[in-house]
Coordinates of C-alpha atoms and ligand atoms in Angstrom, one line a residue:
X16 CA 131.9 143.0 190.8
X17 CA 133.6 144.8 193.7
X18 CA 137.0 143.2 193.6
X19 CA 140.1 145.3 192.5
X20 CA 142.5 144.5 189.8
X21 CA 145.1 143.4 192.4
X22 CA 142.6 141.0 193.9
X23 CA 142.2 139.4 190.5
X24 CA 145.9 138.6 190.1
X25 CA 145.6 136.1 192.9
X26 CA 142.5 134.4 191.4
X27 CA 143.6 131.1 190.0
X28 CA 143.1 131.1 186.2
X29 CA 142.6 127.3 185.9
X30 CA 140.7 125.5 188.6
X31 CA 140.1 121.7 188.5
X32 CA 137.7 119.9 190.7
X33 CA 137.5 116.2 191.7
X34 CA 133.8 116.1 192.5
X35 CA 133.7 113.3 195.0
X36 CA 131.2 112.1 197.6
X37 CA 127.8 111.8 195.7
X38 CA 127.4 108.3 196.7
X39 CA 128.0 108.9 200.4
X40 CA 125.8 112.0 200.3
X41 CA 122.9 109.8 199.1
X42 CA 123.7 106.9 201.5
X43 CA 123.5 109.3 204.4
X44 CA 120.0 110.0 203.4
X45 CA 119.1 106.4 202.8
X46 CA 118.8 107.0 199.1
X47 CA 120.4 105.3 196.1
X48 CA 123.8 106.5 194.9
X49 CA 122.3 107.7 191.7
X50 CA 120.3 110.2 193.7
X51 CA 123.5 111.7 194.9
X52 CA 124.7 112.0 191.3
X53 CA 121.5 113.8 190.3
X54 CA 122.1 116.2 193.2
X55 CA 125.7 116.6 192.1
X56 CA 124.5 118.1 188.8
X57 CA 122.9 120.9 190.8
X58 CA 126.2 121.6 192.4
X59 CA 127.8 121.7 189.0
X60 CA 125.4 124.3 187.8
X61 CA 126.1 126.5 191.0
X62 CA 129.9 126.2 190.7
X63 CA 130.0 126.9 186.9
X64 CA 128.2 130.2 187.6
X65 CA 130.1 131.1 190.7
X66 CA 133.4 130.4 189.1
X67 CA 132.8 132.9 186.3
X68 CA 131.6 135.4 188.7
X69 CA 134.8 135.0 190.8
X70 CA 137.1 135.7 187.8
X71 CA 138.2 132.2 187.2
X72 CA 138.7 131.7 183.4
X73 CA 139.0 127.8 183.0
X74 CA 137.2 125.3 185.1
X75 CA 137.8 121.5 184.6
X76 CA 135.4 119.1 186.4
X77 CA 136.0 115.4 186.8
X78 CA 132.8 113.7 186.0
X79 CA 133.6 110.1 185.0
X80 CA 137.1 108.4 185.2
X81 CA 138.4 105.6 183.1
X82 CA 138.4 103.6 186.4
X83 CA 134.7 104.4 187.0
X84 CA 133.8 101.5 184.5
X85 CA 134.5 99.4 187.6
X86 CA 131.1 100.4 189.0
X87 CA 127.9 98.5 188.7
X88 CA 126.4 98.7 185.1
X89 CA 123.3 100.6 186.4
X90 CA 125.4 103.3 188.0
X91 CA 127.6 103.7 184.9
X92 CA 124.4 103.9 182.8
X93 CA 122.9 106.6 185.1
X94 CA 126.1 108.6 185.0
X95 CA 126.1 108.5 181.2
X96 CA 122.5 109.6 181.1
X97 CA 123.0 112.5 183.5
X98 CA 125.9 113.8 181.4
X99 CA 123.8 113.6 178.3
X100 CA 120.9 115.4 180.0
X101 CA 123.1 118.1 181.5
X102 CA 124.7 119.0 178.3
X103 CA 121.4 119.0 176.4
X104 CA 119.6 121.0 179.0
X105 CA 122.3 123.6 179.7
X106 CA 123.9 124.0 176.3
X107 CA 121.8 127.1 175.3
X108 CA 122.3 129.0 178.4
X109 CA 126.0 128.2 178.6
X110 CA 126.4 129.3 174.9
X111 CA 124.6 132.6 175.7
X112 CA 126.9 133.1 178.7
X113 CA 130.0 132.9 176.5
X114 CA 131.1 129.6 177.8
X115 CA 133.3 127.4 175.6
X116 CA 132.7 123.7 176.4
X117 CA 135.2 121.0 175.9
X118 CA 134.8 117.3 176.8
X119 CA 138.1 115.8 177.6
X120 CA 138.8 112.1 177.8
X121 CA 138.5 109.1 175.6
X122 CA 135.9 109.5 172.9
X123 CA 135.9 106.0 171.5
X124 CA 134.0 104.4 174.3
X125 CA 131.2 106.9 174.4
X126 CA 127.7 105.8 173.3
X127 CA 126.7 107.4 170.0
X128 CA 124.0 109.6 171.4
X129 CA 126.4 111.1 174.0
X130 CA 129.3 111.5 171.5
X131 CA 126.8 113.4 169.3
X132 CA 125.6 115.9 171.9
X133 CA 129.1 116.6 173.2
X134 CA 130.4 117.0 169.7
X135 CA 127.5 119.5 169.1
X136 CA 128.2 121.4 172.4
X137 CA 131.9 121.8 171.4
X138 CA 131.1 122.9 167.9
X139 CA 128.4 125.4 169.0
X140 CA 130.5 127.1 171.6
X141 CA 133.9 126.9 169.8
X142 CA 134.0 130.7 169.2
X143 CA 133.2 131.6 172.9
X144 CA 136.1 133.1 174.9
X145 CA 134.6 134.3 178.2
X146 CA 135.0 131.1 180.1
X147 CA 136.3 127.6 179.5
X148 CA 134.3 124.6 181.0
X149 CA 136.0 121.4 180.5
X150 CA 134.2 118.3 181.5
X151 CA 136.5 115.3 182.1
X152 CA 134.3 112.3 181.0
X153 CA 135.7 108.9 180.5
X154 CA 139.0 110.6 181.4
X155 CA 142.2 109.3 182.8
X156 CA 145.4 111.2 183.0
X157 CA 147.6 108.2 182.0
X158 CA 145.2 107.4 179.1
X159 CA 145.5 111.0 178.0
X160 CA 149.3 111.0 178.1
X161 CA 149.3 107.7 176.2
X162 CA 147.1 108.9 173.4
X163 CA 149.2 112.1 173.2
X164 CA 152.4 110.0 172.9
X165 CA 150.7 107.8 170.2
X166 CA 149.7 110.9 168.3
X167 CA 153.1 112.3 168.4
X168 CA 154.7 109.0 167.4
X169 CA 152.3 108.8 164.4
X170 CA 153.3 112.3 163.3
X171 CA 157.1 111.2 163.5
X172 CA 156.3 108.1 161.5
X173 CA 154.5 110.1 158.9
X174 CA 157.6 112.3 158.6
X175 CA 155.7 115.5 159.9
X176 CA 157.6 115.8 163.2
X177 CA 161.2 115.2 164.3
X178 CA 162.0 113.5 167.7
X179 CA 164.0 116.5 168.9
X180 CA 161.1 118.9 168.3
X181 CA 159.1 117.2 171.1
X182 CA 159.5 119.6 174.0
X183 CA 157.1 120.3 176.9
X184 CA 155.1 122.8 174.8
X185 CA 154.7 120.3 172.0
X186 CA 153.6 117.6 174.4
X187 CA 151.1 119.9 176.1
X188 CA 149.7 120.7 172.8
X189 CA 149.1 117.0 172.1
X190 CA 146.9 116.6 175.3
X191 CA 143.0 117.1 175.4
X192 CA 143.7 120.4 177.1
X193 CA 145.8 121.8 174.2
X194 CA 146.0 125.6 174.4
X195 CA 144.7 125.8 178.0
X196 CA 146.9 126.9 180.9
X197 CA 148.1 124.4 183.5
X198 CA 146.0 123.9 186.6
X199 CA 146.6 126.5 189.3
X200 CA 144.2 125.0 191.9
X201 CA 143.0 121.4 192.2
X202 CA 140.1 121.0 194.6
X203 CA 138.9 117.6 195.9
X204 CA 135.7 117.2 197.9
X205 CA 134.6 114.4 200.3
X206 CA 137.8 114.2 202.5
X207 CA 139.8 111.9 200.1
X208 CA 143.2 113.1 199.5
X209 CA 144.4 111.6 196.3
X210 CA 144.6 112.6 192.6
X211 CA 142.8 109.4 191.2
X212 CA 144.5 109.8 187.8
X213 CA 143.2 113.3 187.1
X214 CA 145.2 115.8 185.0
X215 CA 148.6 114.2 185.9
X216 CA 150.6 116.4 183.5
X217 CA 148.5 119.6 183.9
X218 CA 148.6 119.6 187.8
X219 CA 152.5 119.3 187.9
X220 CA 152.6 122.6 189.9
X221 CA 148.9 123.0 191.0
X222 CA 148.1 123.9 194.6
X223 CA 145.8 121.4 196.3
X224 CA 142.7 122.1 198.5
X225 CA 140.9 119.3 200.2
X226 CA 137.6 119.7 201.9
X227 CA 135.4 117.3 203.8
X228 CA 132.2 118.7 202.2
X229 CA 130.5 116.1 199.9
X230 CA 130.1 117.2 196.3
X231 CA 126.3 117.7 196.4
X232 CA 126.8 120.2 199.2
X233 CA 129.5 122.2 197.5
X234 CA 128.5 125.8 196.7
X235 CA 129.7 129.3 196.1
X236 CA 130.8 129.8 199.7
X237 CA 133.0 126.6 199.5
X238 CA 134.5 127.7 196.2
X239 CA 135.3 131.2 197.9
X240 CA 137.0 129.3 200.7
X241 CA 139.2 127.4 198.4
X242 CA 140.2 130.6 196.5
X243 CA 141.0 132.2 199.9
X244 CA 143.3 129.3 200.8
X245 CA 144.9 129.6 197.3
X246 CA 145.6 133.3 197.9
X247 CA 147.7 132.5 200.9
X248 CA 149.9 129.9 199.2
X249 CA 153.4 130.7 198.2
X250 CA 154.1 129.4 194.8
X251 CA 157.8 128.9 194.5
X252 CA 158.2 126.7 191.4
X253 CA 161.5 125.3 192.7
X254 CA 162.9 128.8 193.5
X255 CA 163.2 130.7 196.6
X256 CA 160.9 133.4 198.1
X257 CA 161.3 136.9 196.7
X258 CA 163.4 138.7 199.2
X259 CA 165.0 135.6 200.5
X260 CA 167.6 135.4 197.6
Ligands
IPE317 C1 131.8 111.2 192.7 O1 131.0 110.7 193.8 C2 131.1 111.0 191.3 C3 131.9 110.0 190.5 C4 133.0 109.5 190.8 C5 131.2 109.7 189.3 P1 131.1 109.2 194.1 O2 130.1 108.4 193.4 O3 132.6 108.7 194.0 O4 130.8 109.1 195.6 P2 131.5 108.2 196.8 O5 132.9 108.6 196.8 O6 131.2 106.9 196.6 O7 130.8 108.9 198.0
IPE318 C1 137.3 110.3 191.1 O1 136.4 109.8 192.1 C2 136.6 110.3 189.8 C3 135.6 111.4 189.8 C4 135.3 112.3 190.6 C5 134.9 111.3 188.5 P1 136.3 108.3 192.5 O2 135.4 108.2 193.7 O3 136.0 107.4 191.4 O4 137.8 108.0 193.1 P2 138.5 106.9 194.0 O5 138.1 105.6 193.4 O6 137.9 107.0 195.3 O7 139.9 107.1 194.0
MG319 MG1 134.2 108.6 195.2

């Protein structure tokens, strides 16, 4: 890679993407929504590869939300099937490329075959450290926060934790993203400008980048554009600009 060390410091460590617009992409072509979801998997492959090349260390992709159960059953079924096929087909190459896979979200409602393959993907890549790929599947930010609160409450109840020991670090550690850095850059495709219950805790200080591009058209050049926009942001974290003080 040609970039210098100083370029790298402005690369976001953790990028999260709300991959939106598959349905509209398909509808524009007179095809069923599920066709857009299949095309969306190709964009996932492009972006996972490009993100590693660009020096991003953690990528979290929103694949299926806790609210997406509101869709017709055949679409939900197709999304589950695509997730299973993607993990099954790509596990070997992701593993070889040093990718650690995590599936974040509610496990309980996953079909047994999907739960098995995601469990296998996590176990087989657990010792990889080059790149973190988190797939948010059956994920909702509020649901994740509630599950974390329940687990902490259980630990208190069992006498393993005191109430006063719960600080931000401890709470972060009870989330599905335990051990991972907060989100630096959140991207949403398809022109919508909302968070849709994604990474509510982790995105507390994320920069947002919205693009009208529909997810199946998202590629390396689009990701580069988002990183360029990020570079020009001034992250103040409640403080004032260096030099203004
Ligand atoms: C994103 O595309 C994929 C999922 C939410 C699973 P959509 O299916 O939401 O596409 P639009 O927003 O209807 O175009
Ligand atoms: C958010 O997209 C969820 C995923 C990308 C998986 P949606 O298309 O479901 O979001 P809303 O309903 O437009 O907010
Ligand atoms: Mg959508």
